[in-house]
PDB file of C-alpha atoms in Angstrom:
ATOM      1  CA  MET C  55     147.090  45.808 -13.385  1.00 65.00           C
ATOM      2  CA  SER C  56     150.571  46.039 -11.896  1.00 65.00           C
ATOM      3  CA  SER C  57     151.835  45.096  -8.443  1.00 79.00           C
ATOM      4  CA  PRO C  58     153.143  48.091  -6.490  1.00 91.00           C
ATOM      5  CA  SER C  59     156.783  49.070  -6.134  1.00 94.00           C
ATOM      6  CA  ILE C  60     157.917  51.134  -3.140  1.00 96.00           C
ATOM      7  CA  LEU C  61     160.714  53.702  -3.233  1.00 96.00           C
ATOM      8  CA  VAL C  62     161.611  55.635  -0.100  1.00 96.00           C
ATOM      9  CA  ASN C  63     163.471  58.955   0.105  1.00 96.00           C
ATOM     10  CA  ARG C  64     164.961  60.472   3.218  1.00 95.00           C
ATOM     11  CA  ASP C  65     162.637  63.476   3.486  1.00 96.00           C
ATOM     12  CA  ALA C  66     159.896  65.370   1.664  1.00 96.00           C
ATOM     13  CA  GLU C  67     162.279  67.717  -0.127  1.00 96.00           C
ATOM     14  CA  GLY C  68     164.372  64.857  -1.463  1.00 97.00           C
ATOM     15  CA  LEU C  69     161.220  63.008  -2.445  1.00 97.00           C
ATOM     16  CA  ALA C  70     159.899  65.970  -4.433  1.00 97.00           C
ATOM     17  CA  HIS C  71     163.144  66.422  -6.359  1.00 97.00           C
ATOM     18  CA  ALA C  72     163.371  62.690  -7.088  1.00 98.00           C
ATOM     19  CA  VAL C  73     159.809  62.712  -8.448  1.00 98.00           C
ATOM     20  CA  ALA C  74     160.600  65.766 -10.572  1.00 98.00           C
ATOM     21  CA  ALA C  75     163.605  64.027 -12.124  1.00 98.00           C
ATOM     22  CA  ARG C  76     161.552  60.888 -12.716  1.00 98.00           C
ATOM     23  CA  LEU C  77     158.790  62.909 -14.391  1.00 98.00           C
ATOM     24  CA  ILE C  78     161.193  64.629 -16.761  1.00 98.00           C
ATOM     25  CA  THR C  79     162.711  61.277 -17.722  1.00 98.00           C
ATOM     26  CA  ARG C  80     159.297  59.720 -18.276  1.00 98.00           C
ATOM     27  CA  LEU C  81     158.088  62.555 -20.509  1.00 98.00           C
ATOM     28  CA  VAL C  82     161.262  62.377 -22.597  1.00 98.00           C
ATOM     29  CA  ASP C  83     160.828  58.614 -22.974  1.00 98.00           C
ATOM     30  CA  VAL C  84     157.218  58.951 -24.137  1.00 98.00           C
ATOM     31  CA  GLN C  85     158.054  61.698 -26.617  1.00 98.00           C
ATOM     32  CA  SER C  86     160.983  59.726 -28.008  1.00 97.00           C
ATOM     33  CA  SER C  87     158.443  57.307 -29.467  1.00 95.00           C
ATOM     34  CA  GLY C  88     156.667  60.155 -31.230  1.00 96.00           C
ATOM     35  CA  GLU C  89     153.738  60.323 -28.821  1.00 95.00           C
ATOM     36  CA  VAL C  90     152.119  63.289 -27.108  1.00 97.00           C
ATOM     37  CA  ALA C  91     152.671  62.596 -23.419  1.00 98.00           C
ATOM     38  CA  GLN C  92     149.505  62.362 -21.316  1.00 98.00           C
ATOM     39  CA  VAL C  93     149.959  63.474 -17.699  1.00 98.00           C
ATOM     40  CA  VAL C  94     147.442  63.701 -14.865  1.00 98.00           C
ATOM     41  CA  LEU C  95     148.407  66.269 -12.236  1.00 98.00           C
ATOM     42  CA  THR C  96     147.548  66.275  -8.558  1.00 98.00           C
ATOM     43  CA  GLY C  97     147.530  68.973  -5.906  1.00 96.00           C
ATOM     44  CA  GLY C  98     148.963  69.429  -2.452  1.00 93.00           C
ATOM     45  CA  ARG C  99     152.083  70.578  -0.677  1.00 92.00           C
ATOM     46  CA  VAL C 100     154.515  68.020  -2.092  1.00 95.00           C
ATOM     47  CA  ALA C 101     153.091  68.323  -5.625  1.00 97.00           C
ATOM     48  CA  ALA C 102     153.809  72.054  -5.613  1.00 97.00           C
ATOM     49  CA  VAL C 103     157.464  71.365  -4.775  1.00 97.00           C
ATOM     50  CA  VAL C 104     157.633  68.725  -7.518  1.00 98.00           C
ATOM     51  CA  TYR C 105     156.306  71.180 -10.095  1.00 98.00           C
ATOM     52  CA  ARG C 106     158.698  73.936  -9.028  1.00 98.00           C
ATOM     53  CA  ALA C 107     161.606  71.485  -9.181  1.00 98.00           C
ATOM     54  CA  VAL C 108     160.656  70.542 -12.751  1.00 98.00           C
ATOM     55  CA  ALA C 109     160.380  74.193 -13.737  1.00 98.00           C
ATOM     56  CA  GLU C 110     163.803  74.956 -12.240  1.00 97.00           C
ATOM     57  CA  SER C 111     165.593  71.902 -13.652  1.00 97.00           C
ATOM     58  CA  PRO C 112     167.986  72.462 -16.574  1.00 97.00           C
ATOM     59  CA  ALA C 113     166.797  69.070 -17.872  1.00 97.00           C
ATOM     60  CA  ARG C 114     163.331  70.475 -18.556  1.00 97.00           C
ATOM     61  CA  SER C 115     164.650  71.690 -21.930  1.00 97.00           C
ATOM     62  CA  ALA C 116     164.780  68.054 -23.088  1.00 98.00           C
ATOM     63  CA  ILE C 117     160.957  68.045 -23.135  1.00 98.00           C
ATOM     64  CA  ASP C 118     158.873  69.450 -25.962  1.00 98.00           C
ATOM     65  CA  TRP C 119     156.293  71.030 -23.672  1.00 98.00           C
ATOM     66  CA  ARG C 120     153.928  71.723 -26.557  1.00 98.00           C
ATOM     67  CA  ARG C 121     153.592  67.952 -26.929  1.00 98.00           C
ATOM     68  CA  VAL C 122     152.499  67.299 -23.350  1.00 98.00           C
ATOM     69  CA  GLU C 123     148.775  67.041 -22.620  1.00 98.00           C
ATOM     70  CA  PHE C 124     147.762  67.897 -19.057  1.00 98.00           C
ATOM     71  CA  TRP C 125     144.787  66.616 -17.082  1.00 98.00           C
ATOM     72  CA  TRP C 126     143.758  66.785 -13.435  1.00 98.00           C
ATOM     73  CA  GLY C 127     142.681  63.970 -11.144  1.00 98.00           C
ATOM     74  CA  ASP C 128     140.431  66.194  -9.070  1.00 98.00           C
ATOM     75  CA  GLU C 129     139.623  69.793  -8.346  1.00 98.00           C
ATOM     76  CA  ARG C 130     138.086  71.973  -5.669  1.00 98.00           C
ATOM     77  CA  PHE C 131     134.878  73.425  -7.088  1.00 98.00           C
ATOM     78  CA  LEU C 132     135.841  77.069  -6.624  1.00 98.00           C
ATOM     79  CA  PRO C 133     135.944  80.132  -8.905  1.00 97.00           C
ATOM     80  CA  GLU C 134     138.663  80.337 -11.546  1.00 96.00           C
ATOM     81  CA  GLY C 135     141.941  81.637 -10.170  1.00 96.00           C
ATOM     82  CA  ASP C 136     141.154  80.745  -6.569  1.00 97.00           C
ATOM     83  CA  PRO C 137     144.495  79.959  -4.878  1.00 97.00           C
ATOM     84  CA  GLU C 138     143.020  76.760  -3.444  1.00 97.00           C
ATOM     85  CA  ARG C 139     142.406  75.255  -6.875  1.00 98.00           C
ATOM     86  CA  ASN C 140     144.856  72.591  -8.039  1.00 98.00           C
ATOM     87  CA  GLU C 141     144.886  74.255 -11.442  1.00 98.00           C
ATOM     88  CA  THR C 142     146.066  77.558  -9.942  1.00 98.00           C
ATOM     89  CA  GLN C 143     148.848  75.766  -8.065  1.00 98.00           C
ATOM     90  CA  ALA C 144     150.055  73.992 -11.205  1.00 98.00           C
ATOM     91  CA  TRP C 145     150.098  77.182 -13.287  1.00 98.00           C
ATOM     92  CA  ASP C 146     151.968  79.092 -10.584  1.00 98.00           C
ATOM     93  CA  ALA C 147     154.582  76.392  -9.997  1.00 98.00           C
ATOM     94  CA  LEU C 148     155.109  74.933 -13.489  1.00 98.00           C
ATOM     95  CA  LEU C 149     152.815  75.612 -16.420  1.00 98.00           C
ATOM     96  CA  SER C 150     153.444  79.352 -16.604  1.00 98.00           C
ATOM     97  CA  HIS C 151     157.205  78.669 -16.739  1.00 98.00           C
ATOM     98  CA  VAL C 152     157.229  76.321 -19.748  1.00 98.00           C
ATOM     99  CA  ASP C 153     155.942  76.635 -23.310  1.00 98.00           C
ATOM    100  CA  VAL C 154     152.763  74.600 -23.064  1.00 98.00           C
ATOM    101  CA  ASP C 155     150.103  74.419 -25.758  1.00 98.00           C
ATOM    102  CA  PRO C 156     146.985  75.907 -24.105  1.00 97.00           C
ATOM    103  CA  ALA C 157     144.807  73.606 -26.217  1.00 98.00           C
ATOM    104  CA  LEU C 158     146.419  70.613 -24.463  1.00 98.00           C
ATOM    105  CA  VAL C 159     145.852  71.892 -20.917  1.00 98.00           C
ATOM    106  CA  HIS C 160     142.536  70.607 -19.563  1.00 98.00           C
ATOM    107  CA  PRO C 161     141.670  71.992 -16.126  1.00 98.00           C
ATOM    108  CA  MET C 162     138.471  70.831 -14.518  1.00 98.00           C
ATOM    109  CA  PRO C 163     135.728  73.457 -14.792  1.00 98.00           C
ATOM    110  CA  ALA C 164     135.600  76.196 -12.188  1.00 98.00           C
ATOM    111  CA  ASP C 165     132.491  77.231 -10.290  1.00 97.00           C
ATOM    112  CA  THR C 166     130.649  79.631 -12.572  1.00 96.00           C
ATOM    113  CA  GLY C 167     127.200  78.868 -11.208  1.00 94.00           C
ATOM    114  CA  GLN C 168     126.464  75.819 -13.377  1.00 92.00           C
ATOM    115  CA  GLY C 169     126.740  73.316 -10.532  1.00 97.00           C
ATOM    116  CA  PRO C 170     129.267  70.507  -9.992  1.00 98.00           C
ATOM    117  CA  GLU C 171     127.262  67.823 -11.803  1.00 98.00           C
ATOM    118  CA  ALA C 172     127.236  69.836 -15.024  1.00 98.00           C
ATOM    119  CA  ALA C 173     130.940  70.589 -14.570  1.00 98.00           C
ATOM    120  CA  ALA C 174     131.726  66.892 -14.089  1.00 98.00           C
ATOM    121  CA  ASP C 175     129.758  66.018 -17.216  1.00 98.00           C
ATOM    122  CA  GLU C 176     131.667  68.682 -19.135  1.00 98.00           C
ATOM    123  CA  TYR C 177     134.994  67.209 -18.067  1.00 98.00           C
ATOM    124  CA  ALA C 178     133.853  63.715 -18.962  1.00 98.00           C
ATOM    125  CA  ALA C 179     132.990  64.987 -22.448  1.00 98.00           C
ATOM    126  CA  THR C 180     136.449  66.552 -22.768  1.00 98.00           C
ATOM    127  CA  LEU C 181     138.064  63.261 -21.798  1.00 98.00           C
ATOM    128  CA  ALA C 182     135.902  61.316 -24.241  1.00 97.00           C
ATOM    129  CA  ALA C 183     136.782  63.686 -27.083  1.00 97.00           C
ATOM    130  CA  ALA C 184     140.492  63.021 -26.461  1.00 97.00           C
ATOM    131  CA  ALA C 185     140.146  59.229 -26.291  1.00 96.00           C
ATOM    132  CA  GLY C 186     141.432  57.279 -29.268  1.00 93.00           C
ATOM    133  CA  PRO C 187     140.265  54.029 -30.868  1.00 91.00           C
ATOM    134  CA  GLY C 188     142.429  51.923 -28.563  1.00 89.00           C
ATOM    135  CA  ASP C 189     141.346  53.664 -25.354  1.00 94.00           C
ATOM    136  CA  ARG C 190     138.653  52.462 -22.957  1.00 92.00           C
ATOM    137  CA  ASP C 191     136.130  53.866 -20.502  1.00 88.00           C
ATOM    138  CA  GLY C 192     135.835  57.150 -22.359  1.00 92.00           C
ATOM    139  CA  VAL C 193     139.269  58.428 -21.376  1.00 96.00           C
ATOM    140  CA  PRO C 194     142.663  58.614 -23.067  1.00 97.00           C
ATOM    141  CA  THR C 195     145.222  56.179 -21.722  1.00 98.00           C
ATOM    142  CA  PHE C 196     147.422  58.357 -19.540  1.00 98.00           C
ATOM    143  CA  ASP C 197     151.194  57.906 -19.412  1.00 98.00           C
ATOM    144  CA  VAL C 198     151.626  59.154 -15.846  1.00 98.00           C
ATOM    145  CA  LEU C 199     148.947  59.737 -13.230  1.00 98.00           C
ATOM    146  CA  MET C 200     150.160  61.334 -10.011  1.00 98.00           C
ATOM    147  CA  LEU C 201     148.188  61.081  -6.786  1.00 98.00           C
ATOM    148  CA  GLY C 202     148.598  62.201  -3.225  1.00 98.00           C
ATOM    149  CA  VAL C 203     147.076  60.221  -0.374  1.00 98.00           C
ATOM    150  CA  GLY C 204     145.211  61.743   2.562  1.00 97.00           C
ATOM    151  CA  PRO C 205     145.532  60.595   6.177  1.00 97.00           C
ATOM    152  CA  ASP C 206     142.159  58.894   5.705  1.00 97.00           C
ATOM    153  CA  GLY C 207     143.388  57.089   2.582  1.00 98.00           C
ATOM    154  CA  HIS C 208     141.516  59.248   0.083  1.00 98.00           C
ATOM    155  CA  VAL C 209     142.902  59.832  -3.417  1.00 98.00           C
ATOM    156  CA  ALA C 210     141.873  62.556  -5.842  1.00 98.00           C
ATOM    157  CA  SER C 211     138.536  63.535  -4.227  1.00 98.00           C
ATOM    158  CA  LEU C 212     137.389  59.969  -3.615  1.00 98.00           C
ATOM    159  CA  PHE C 213     136.858  59.733   0.138  1.00 98.00           C
ATOM    160  CA  PRO C 214     136.221  56.624   2.258  1.00 97.00           C
ATOM    161  CA  GLU C 215     132.630  55.363   2.164  1.00 95.00           C
ATOM    162  CA  HIS C 216     131.478  58.174  -0.186  1.00 95.00           C
ATOM    163  CA  PRO C 217     129.008  57.448  -3.021  1.00 94.00           C
ATOM    164  CA  ALA C 218     131.517  58.464  -5.712  1.00 95.00           C
ATOM    165  CA  LEU C 219     133.470  55.292  -4.958  1.00 96.00           C
ATOM    166  CA  GLN C 220     130.616  53.277  -6.436  1.00 94.00           C
ATOM    167  CA  GLU C 221     130.701  54.999  -9.833  1.00 95.00           C
ATOM    168  CA  VAL C 222     131.471  52.525 -12.609  1.00 93.00           C
ATOM    169  CA  GLU C 223     130.209  54.291 -15.751  1.00 94.00           C
ATOM    170  CA  ARG C 224     131.111  57.984 -15.610  1.00 96.00           C
ATOM    171  CA  SER C 225     134.727  59.092 -15.834  1.00 98.00           C
ATOM    172  CA  SER C 226     134.213  62.303 -13.855  1.00 98.00           C
ATOM    173  CA  VAL C 227     131.934  62.782 -10.870  1.00 98.00           C
ATOM    174  CA  ALA C 228     130.683  65.550  -8.595  1.00 98.00           C
ATOM    175  CA  VAL C 229     131.576  65.078  -4.928  1.00 98.00           C
ATOM    176  CA  HIS C 230     129.432  66.568  -2.181  1.00 97.00           C
ATOM    177  CA  GLY C 231     130.165  66.644   1.529  1.00 95.00           C
ATOM    178  CA  ALA C 232     133.912  66.082   1.317  1.00 96.00           C
ATOM    179  CA  PRO C 233     135.227  65.754   4.891  1.00 95.00           C
ATOM    180  CA  LYS C 234     137.907  68.374   4.236  1.00 92.00           C
ATOM    181  CA  PRO C 235     137.121  71.824   2.845  1.00 94.00           C
ATOM    182  CA  PRO C 236     135.861  72.790   0.431  1.00 96.00           C
ATOM    183  CA  PRO C 237     133.025  70.252   0.583  1.00 97.00           C
ATOM    184  CA  ILE C 238     132.161  70.365  -3.144  1.00 98.00           C
ATOM    185  CA  ARG C 239     134.664  68.953  -5.620  1.00 98.00           C
ATOM    186  CA  ILE C 240     135.031  67.200  -8.969  1.00 98.00           C
ATOM    187  CA  SER C 241     137.006  63.985  -9.270  1.00 98.00           C
ATOM    188  CA  LEU C 242     137.952  61.339 -11.759  1.00 98.00           C
ATOM    189  CA  SER C 243     136.256  58.072 -10.889  1.00 98.00           C
ATOM    190  CA  PHE C 244     137.993  54.749 -10.290  1.00 98.00           C
ATOM    191  CA  PRO C 245     137.490  53.627 -13.933  1.00 97.00           C
ATOM    192  CA  ALA C 246     139.292  56.753 -15.178  1.00 98.00           C
ATOM    193  CA  LEU C 247     142.032  56.684 -12.533  1.00 98.00           C
ATOM    194  CA  ASN C 248     142.813  53.113 -13.520  1.00 97.00           C
ATOM    195  CA  ARG C 249     143.508  54.028 -17.151  1.00 97.00           C
ATOM    196  CA  ALA C 250     147.153  55.076 -16.732  1.00 98.00           C
ATOM    197  CA  HIS C 251     150.246  53.180 -17.810  1.00 97.00           C
ATOM    198  CA  GLU C 252     151.962  54.368 -14.630  1.00 98.00           C
ATOM    199  CA  VAL C 253     150.345  55.478 -11.372  1.00 98.00           C
ATOM    200  CA  TRP C 254     152.590  57.364  -8.957  1.00 98.00           C
ATOM    201  CA  PHE C 255     151.510  57.828  -5.352  1.00 98.00           C
ATOM    202  CA  VAL C 256     153.588  60.723  -4.012  1.00 98.00           C
ATOM    203  CA  VAL C 257     153.252  60.802  -0.235  1.00 98.00           C
ATOM    204  CA  ALA C 258     155.118  62.551   2.572  1.00 98.00           C
ATOM    205  CA  GLY C 259     154.552  62.942   6.293  1.00 97.00           C
ATOM    206  CA  ASP C 260     153.964  60.668   9.268  1.00 97.00           C
ATOM    207  CA  ASP C 261     150.261  61.561   9.281  1.00 97.00           C
ATOM    208  CA  LYS C 262     149.974  59.494   6.072  1.00 98.00           C
ATOM    209  CA  ALA C 263     151.846  56.440   7.366  1.00 98.00           C
ATOM    210  CA  LYS C 264     148.794  54.480   8.524  1.00 97.00           C
ATOM    211  CA  ALA C 265     146.936  55.074   5.256  1.00 98.00           C
ATOM    212  CA  VAL C 266     149.977  53.975   3.241  1.00 98.00           C
ATOM    213  CA  ARG C 267     150.301  50.779   5.267  1.00 96.00           C
ATOM    214  CA  LEU C 268     146.602  49.954   4.914  1.00 96.00           C
ATOM    215  CA  ALA C 269     146.593  50.642   1.170  1.00 96.00           C
ATOM    216  CA  LEU C 270     149.525  48.269   0.699  1.00 95.00           C
ATOM    217  CA  SER C 271     148.190  45.559   3.002  1.00 91.00           C
ATOM    218  CA  GLY C 272     145.001  44.615   1.181  1.00 87.00           C
ATOM    219  CA  THR C 273     142.457  46.913   2.788  1.00 94.00           C
ATOM    220  CA  GLY C 274     139.494  47.422   0.459  1.00 96.00           C
ATOM    221  CA  PRO C 275     139.031  50.609  -1.580  1.00 97.00           C
ATOM    222  CA  LEU C 276     135.747  51.517   0.117  1.00 97.00           C
ATOM    223  CA  GLN C 277     137.708  51.982   3.358  1.00 97.00           C
ATOM    224  CA  ILE C 278     141.004  53.132   1.816  1.00 98.00           C
ATOM    225  CA  PRO C 279     140.379  54.507  -1.697  1.00 98.00           C
ATOM    226  CA  ALA C 280     144.126  54.570  -2.439  1.00 98.00           C
ATOM    227  CA  ALA C 281     143.937  50.772  -2.572  1.00 97.00           C
ATOM    228  CA  GLY C 282     141.629  51.002  -5.581  1.00 97.00           C
ATOM    229  CA  VAL C 283     144.014  52.623  -8.069  1.00 98.00           C
ATOM    230  CA  LYS C 284     146.748  50.761  -9.951  1.00 97.00           C
ATOM    231  CA  GLY C 285     148.738  51.383 -13.099  1.00 97.00           C
ATOM    232  CA  LEU C 286     148.237  49.289 -16.197  1.00 97.00           C
ATOM    233  CA  ASN C 287     151.984  48.708 -16.380  1.00 97.00           C
ATOM    234  CA  ARG C 288     153.455  50.117 -13.180  1.00 97.00           C
ATOM    235  CA  THR C 289     152.330  51.336  -9.769  1.00 98.00           C
ATOM    236  CA  LEU C 290     154.893  53.321  -7.782  1.00 98.00           C
ATOM    237  CA  TRP C 291     154.653  54.395  -4.167  1.00 98.00           C
ATOM    238  CA  LEU C 292     157.126  57.270  -3.873  1.00 98.00           C
ATOM    239  CA  LEU C 293     157.451  58.042  -0.175  1.00 98.00           C
ATOM    240  CA  ASP C 294     159.537  59.860   2.362  1.00 97.00           C
ATOM    241  CA  GLU C 295     160.731  58.048   5.477  1.00 97.00           C
ATOM    242  CA  ALA C 296     157.898  59.427   7.582  1.00 97.00           C
ATOM    243  CA  ALA C 297     155.150  58.215   5.240  1.00 98.00           C
ATOM    244  CA  ALA C 298     156.858  54.827   4.958  1.00 97.00           C
ATOM    245  CA  GLY C 299     157.223  54.459   8.711  1.00 95.00           C
ATOM    246  CA  ASP C 300     154.509  51.828   9.190  1.00 94.00           C
ATOM    247  CA  ILE C 301     155.367  49.653   6.184  1.00 93.00           C
ATOM    248  CA  PRO C 302     156.873  46.304   7.206  1.00 78.00           C
ATOM    249  CA  HIS C 303     160.604  46.389   6.545  1.00 70.00           C
ATOM    250  CA  GLU C 304     160.552  43.210   4.514  1.00 59.00           C
ATOM    251  CA  ILE C 305     158.572  44.911   1.708  1.00 63.00           C
ATOM    252  CA  ARG C 306     160.373  48.243   1.761  1.00 59.00           C
ATOM    253  CA  ALA C 307     162.946  49.148  -0.876  1.00 52.00           C
ATOM    254  CA  PRO C 308     166.285  50.616   0.204  1.00 48.00           C
ATOM    255  CA  ARG C 309     166.223  54.332   0.952  1.00 50.00           C
ATOM    256  CA  THR C 310     167.298  56.603  -1.929  1.00 47.00           C
TER     257      THR C 310
END
């Protein structure tokens, strides 16, 4: 697992556009080697701006969008099309604006009455079917996995002290009693989240500053789940000044 690198942008808007440019470059690099790029999407305010910036960038034409496979790190267990679903956000901001292959877009199941455990098992089976001979833990090895971080240090839908943090076998888990609505969710587990070449934490806002500091200072993942996810090759903390406000200056990179 990689040691983290920290890059700080002036504000949330600048951060989102920098992440968008980085994502385009990364996808082009992966495809240049003949691979189908594997990307795990996140949700949230900053993610929506990132996706819109990618969709609006002239450089997006450098990507063969039909050779990008999309996954999600977590999802609110709500009916299909609900505006609160991460999938809905991603389609509205990006996926409906580029020529994706629908067979390579893998949203987490919506609430159709089957229950979150069955939905989590279904997603785990989808991940396992996409895993190749060199992959581990029943998931493909992702190229980029993007995560937000909550003020409490949660990532995906893995919340502090919740039972899902203890999962070591299943790649996808049902989450009950989430401390922010809606209370029922589906999330990748730690074993799955740790199967990415590059993990990008994309975080903005001073309400996240304490969680960022704790995650980078050795706090355990049961208290700060963000501390439990690292890239196989690279872990990037992509922050705005507000989110980086509590990080000791000696470990901060220059502002971009």
